[in-house]
PDB file of C-alpha atoms in Angstrom:
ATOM      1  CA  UNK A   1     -26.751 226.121 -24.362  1.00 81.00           C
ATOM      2  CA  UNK A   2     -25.787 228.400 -21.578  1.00 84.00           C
ATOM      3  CA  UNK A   3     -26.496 231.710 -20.489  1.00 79.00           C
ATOM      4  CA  UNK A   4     -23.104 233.162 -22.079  1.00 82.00           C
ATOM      5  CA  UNK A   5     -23.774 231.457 -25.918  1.00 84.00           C
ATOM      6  CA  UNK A   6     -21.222 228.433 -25.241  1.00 89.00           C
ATOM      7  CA  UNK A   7     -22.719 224.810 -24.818  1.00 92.00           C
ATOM      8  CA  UNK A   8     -22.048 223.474 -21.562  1.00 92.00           C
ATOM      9  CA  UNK A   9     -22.242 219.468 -20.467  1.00 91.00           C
ATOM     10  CA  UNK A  10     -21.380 217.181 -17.574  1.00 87.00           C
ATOM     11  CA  UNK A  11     -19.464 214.029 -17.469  1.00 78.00           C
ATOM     12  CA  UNK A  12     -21.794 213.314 -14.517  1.00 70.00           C
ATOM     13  CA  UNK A  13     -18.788 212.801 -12.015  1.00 74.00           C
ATOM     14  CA  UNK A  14     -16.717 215.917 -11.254  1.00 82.00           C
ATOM     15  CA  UNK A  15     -16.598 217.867 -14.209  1.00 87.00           C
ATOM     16  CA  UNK A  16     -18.671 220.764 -16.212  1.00 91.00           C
ATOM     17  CA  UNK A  17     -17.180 221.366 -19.163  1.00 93.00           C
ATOM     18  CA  UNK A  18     -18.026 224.504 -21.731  1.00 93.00           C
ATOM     19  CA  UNK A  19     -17.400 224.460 -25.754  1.00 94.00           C
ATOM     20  CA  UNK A  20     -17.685 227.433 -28.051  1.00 90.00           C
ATOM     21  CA  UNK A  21     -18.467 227.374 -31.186  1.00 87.00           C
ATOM     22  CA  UNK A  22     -15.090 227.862 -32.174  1.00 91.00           C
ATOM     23  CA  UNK A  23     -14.018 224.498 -30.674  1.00 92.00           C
ATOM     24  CA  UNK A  24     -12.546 226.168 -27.332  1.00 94.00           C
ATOM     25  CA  UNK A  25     -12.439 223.837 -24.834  1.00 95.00           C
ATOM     26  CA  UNK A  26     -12.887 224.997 -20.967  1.00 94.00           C
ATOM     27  CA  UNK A  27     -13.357 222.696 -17.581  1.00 94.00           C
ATOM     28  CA  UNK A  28     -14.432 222.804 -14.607  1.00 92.00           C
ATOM     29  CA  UNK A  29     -13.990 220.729 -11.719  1.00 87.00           C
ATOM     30  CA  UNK A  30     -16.470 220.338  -9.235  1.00 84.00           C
ATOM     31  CA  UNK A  31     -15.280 219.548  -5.851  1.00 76.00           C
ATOM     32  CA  UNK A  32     -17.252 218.951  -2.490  1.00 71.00           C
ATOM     33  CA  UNK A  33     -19.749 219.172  -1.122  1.00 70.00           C
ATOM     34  CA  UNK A  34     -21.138 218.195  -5.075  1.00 72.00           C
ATOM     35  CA  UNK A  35     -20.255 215.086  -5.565  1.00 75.00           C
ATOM     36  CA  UNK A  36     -20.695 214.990  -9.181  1.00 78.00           C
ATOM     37  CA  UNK A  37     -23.662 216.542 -11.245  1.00 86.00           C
ATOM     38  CA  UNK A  38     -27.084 214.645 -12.373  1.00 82.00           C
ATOM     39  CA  UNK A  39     -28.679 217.686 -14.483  1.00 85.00           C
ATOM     40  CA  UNK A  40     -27.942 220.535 -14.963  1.00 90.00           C
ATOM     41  CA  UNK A  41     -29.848 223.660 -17.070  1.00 91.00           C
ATOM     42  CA  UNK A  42     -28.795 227.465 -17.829  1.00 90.00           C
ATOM     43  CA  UNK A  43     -31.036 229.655 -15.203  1.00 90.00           C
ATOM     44  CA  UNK A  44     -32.782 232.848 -16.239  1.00 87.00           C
ATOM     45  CA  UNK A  45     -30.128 234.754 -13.760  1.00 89.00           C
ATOM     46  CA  UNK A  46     -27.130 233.956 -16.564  1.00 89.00           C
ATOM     47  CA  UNK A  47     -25.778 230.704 -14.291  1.00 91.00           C
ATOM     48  CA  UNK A  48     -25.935 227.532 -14.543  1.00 92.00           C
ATOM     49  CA  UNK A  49     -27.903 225.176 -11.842  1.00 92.00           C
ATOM     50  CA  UNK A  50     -27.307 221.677 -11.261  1.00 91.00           C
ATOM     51  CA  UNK A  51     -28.146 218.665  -9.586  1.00 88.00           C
ATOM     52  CA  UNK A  52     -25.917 216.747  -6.969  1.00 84.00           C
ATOM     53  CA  UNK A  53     -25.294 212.965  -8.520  1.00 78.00           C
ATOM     54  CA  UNK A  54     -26.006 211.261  -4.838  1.00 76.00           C
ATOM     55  CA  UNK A  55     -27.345 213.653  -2.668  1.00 78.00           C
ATOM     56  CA  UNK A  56     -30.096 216.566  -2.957  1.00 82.00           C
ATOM     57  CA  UNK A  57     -28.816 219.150  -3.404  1.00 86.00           C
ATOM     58  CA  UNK A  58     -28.575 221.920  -6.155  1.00 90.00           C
ATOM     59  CA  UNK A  59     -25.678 224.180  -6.772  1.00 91.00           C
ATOM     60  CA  UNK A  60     -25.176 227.119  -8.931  1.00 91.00           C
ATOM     61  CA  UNK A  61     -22.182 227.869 -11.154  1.00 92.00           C
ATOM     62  CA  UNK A  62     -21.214 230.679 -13.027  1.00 92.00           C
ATOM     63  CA  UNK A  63     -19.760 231.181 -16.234  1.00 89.00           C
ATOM     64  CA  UNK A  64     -15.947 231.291 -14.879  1.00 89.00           C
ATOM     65  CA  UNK A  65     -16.388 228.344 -12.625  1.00 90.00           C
ATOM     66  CA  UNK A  66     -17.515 229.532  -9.501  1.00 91.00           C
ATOM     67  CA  UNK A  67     -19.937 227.434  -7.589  1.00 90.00           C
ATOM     68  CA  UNK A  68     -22.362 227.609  -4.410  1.00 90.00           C
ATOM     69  CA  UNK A  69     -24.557 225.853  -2.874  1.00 89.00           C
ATOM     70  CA  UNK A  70     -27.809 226.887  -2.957  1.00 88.00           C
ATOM     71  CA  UNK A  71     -30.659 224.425  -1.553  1.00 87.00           C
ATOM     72  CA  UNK A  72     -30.864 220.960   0.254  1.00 84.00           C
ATOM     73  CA  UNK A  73     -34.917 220.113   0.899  1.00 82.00           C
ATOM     74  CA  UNK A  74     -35.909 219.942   4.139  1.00 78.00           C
ATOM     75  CA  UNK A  75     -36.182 216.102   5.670  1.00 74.00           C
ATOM     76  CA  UNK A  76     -34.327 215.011   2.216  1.00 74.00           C
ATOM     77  CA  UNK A  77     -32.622 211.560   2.378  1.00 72.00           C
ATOM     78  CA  UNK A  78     -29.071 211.935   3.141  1.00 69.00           C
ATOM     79  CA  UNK A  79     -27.633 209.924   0.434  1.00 63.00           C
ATOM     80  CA  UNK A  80     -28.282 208.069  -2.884  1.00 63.00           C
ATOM     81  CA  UNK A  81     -31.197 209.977  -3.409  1.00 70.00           C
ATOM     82  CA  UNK A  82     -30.872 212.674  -6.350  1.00 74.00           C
ATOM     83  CA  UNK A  83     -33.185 215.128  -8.239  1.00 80.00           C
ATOM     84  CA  UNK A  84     -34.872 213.422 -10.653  1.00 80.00           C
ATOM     85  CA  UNK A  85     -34.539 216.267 -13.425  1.00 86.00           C
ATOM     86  CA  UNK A  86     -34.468 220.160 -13.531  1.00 92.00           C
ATOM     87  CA  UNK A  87     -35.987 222.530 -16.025  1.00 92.00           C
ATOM     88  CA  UNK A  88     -35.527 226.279 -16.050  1.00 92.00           C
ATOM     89  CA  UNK A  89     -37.999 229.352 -17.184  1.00 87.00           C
ATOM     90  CA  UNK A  90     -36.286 231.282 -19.254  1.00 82.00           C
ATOM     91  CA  UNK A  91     -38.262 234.768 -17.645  1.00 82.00           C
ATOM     92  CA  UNK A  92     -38.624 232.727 -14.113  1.00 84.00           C
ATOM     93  CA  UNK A  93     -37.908 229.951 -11.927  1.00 91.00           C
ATOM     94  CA  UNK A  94     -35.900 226.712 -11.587  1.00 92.00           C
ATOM     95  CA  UNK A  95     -37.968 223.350 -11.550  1.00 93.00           C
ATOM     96  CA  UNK A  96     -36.658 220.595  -9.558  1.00 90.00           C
ATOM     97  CA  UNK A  97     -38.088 217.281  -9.085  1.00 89.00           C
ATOM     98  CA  UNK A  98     -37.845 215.230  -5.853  1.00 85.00           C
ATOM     99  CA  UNK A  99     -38.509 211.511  -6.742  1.00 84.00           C
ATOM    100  CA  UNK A 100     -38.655 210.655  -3.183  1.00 78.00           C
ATOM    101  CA  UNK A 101     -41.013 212.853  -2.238  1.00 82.00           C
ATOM    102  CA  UNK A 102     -43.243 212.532  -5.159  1.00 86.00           C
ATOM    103  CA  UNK A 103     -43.179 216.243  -5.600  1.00 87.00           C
ATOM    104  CA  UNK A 104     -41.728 219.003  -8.131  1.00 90.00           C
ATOM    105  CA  UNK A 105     -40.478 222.040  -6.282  1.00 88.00           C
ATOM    106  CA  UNK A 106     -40.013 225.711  -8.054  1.00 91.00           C
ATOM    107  CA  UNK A 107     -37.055 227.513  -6.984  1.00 90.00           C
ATOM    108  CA  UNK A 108     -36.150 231.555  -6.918  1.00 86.00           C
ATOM    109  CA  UNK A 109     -33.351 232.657  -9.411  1.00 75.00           C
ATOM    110  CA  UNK A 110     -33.173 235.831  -8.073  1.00 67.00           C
ATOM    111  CA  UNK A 111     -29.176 237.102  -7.807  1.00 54.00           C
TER     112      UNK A 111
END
């Protein structure tokens, strides 16, 4: 569900796509630097962040579409190496985990 009451999902390639409950239909494509999205969850701020499909990175998007790049770890791998799942605190952070580095990193959702 995201922050705005519509249900949002990925195709995990290039597209975020939003519902209502109405049946309205809304897409989004994602272009570079994502290259497709791995997870995504609705952020206490009232965007959505998501995962990169083959790179670490994570990106936020707002309701309309709009999308910027927010964080790529320090001494990540370049490529073929995405988060392994996000979770978000409703009155807090973002949660990311890092697979390769064995590690779960909280992130800021400050505007």
């Amino acid at each position: 569900r995201g922050p705005d009451g519509g249900f949002f999902f990925t195709d995990q390639v290039r597209t975020i796509a939003r519902v209502t409950t109405t049946g309205k239909l809304t897409k989004f494509g994602i272009t570079p630097p994502a290259d497709g999205v791995r997870s995504m969850v609705a952020g206490p701020d009232g965007h959505l962040w998501f995962a990169a499909q083959r790179t670490p990175a994570v990106f936020r998007m707002t309701t309309k579409g709009a999308v910027t790049h927010l964080w790529t770890p320090p001494g990540a791998p370049k490529a073929w190496e995405s988060f392994g799942g996000m979770a978000a605190d409703p009155d807090g952070p973002v949660w990311v985990a890092q697979p390769w580095a064995n590690k779960i990193t909280r992130l800021s959702c400050r505007s």
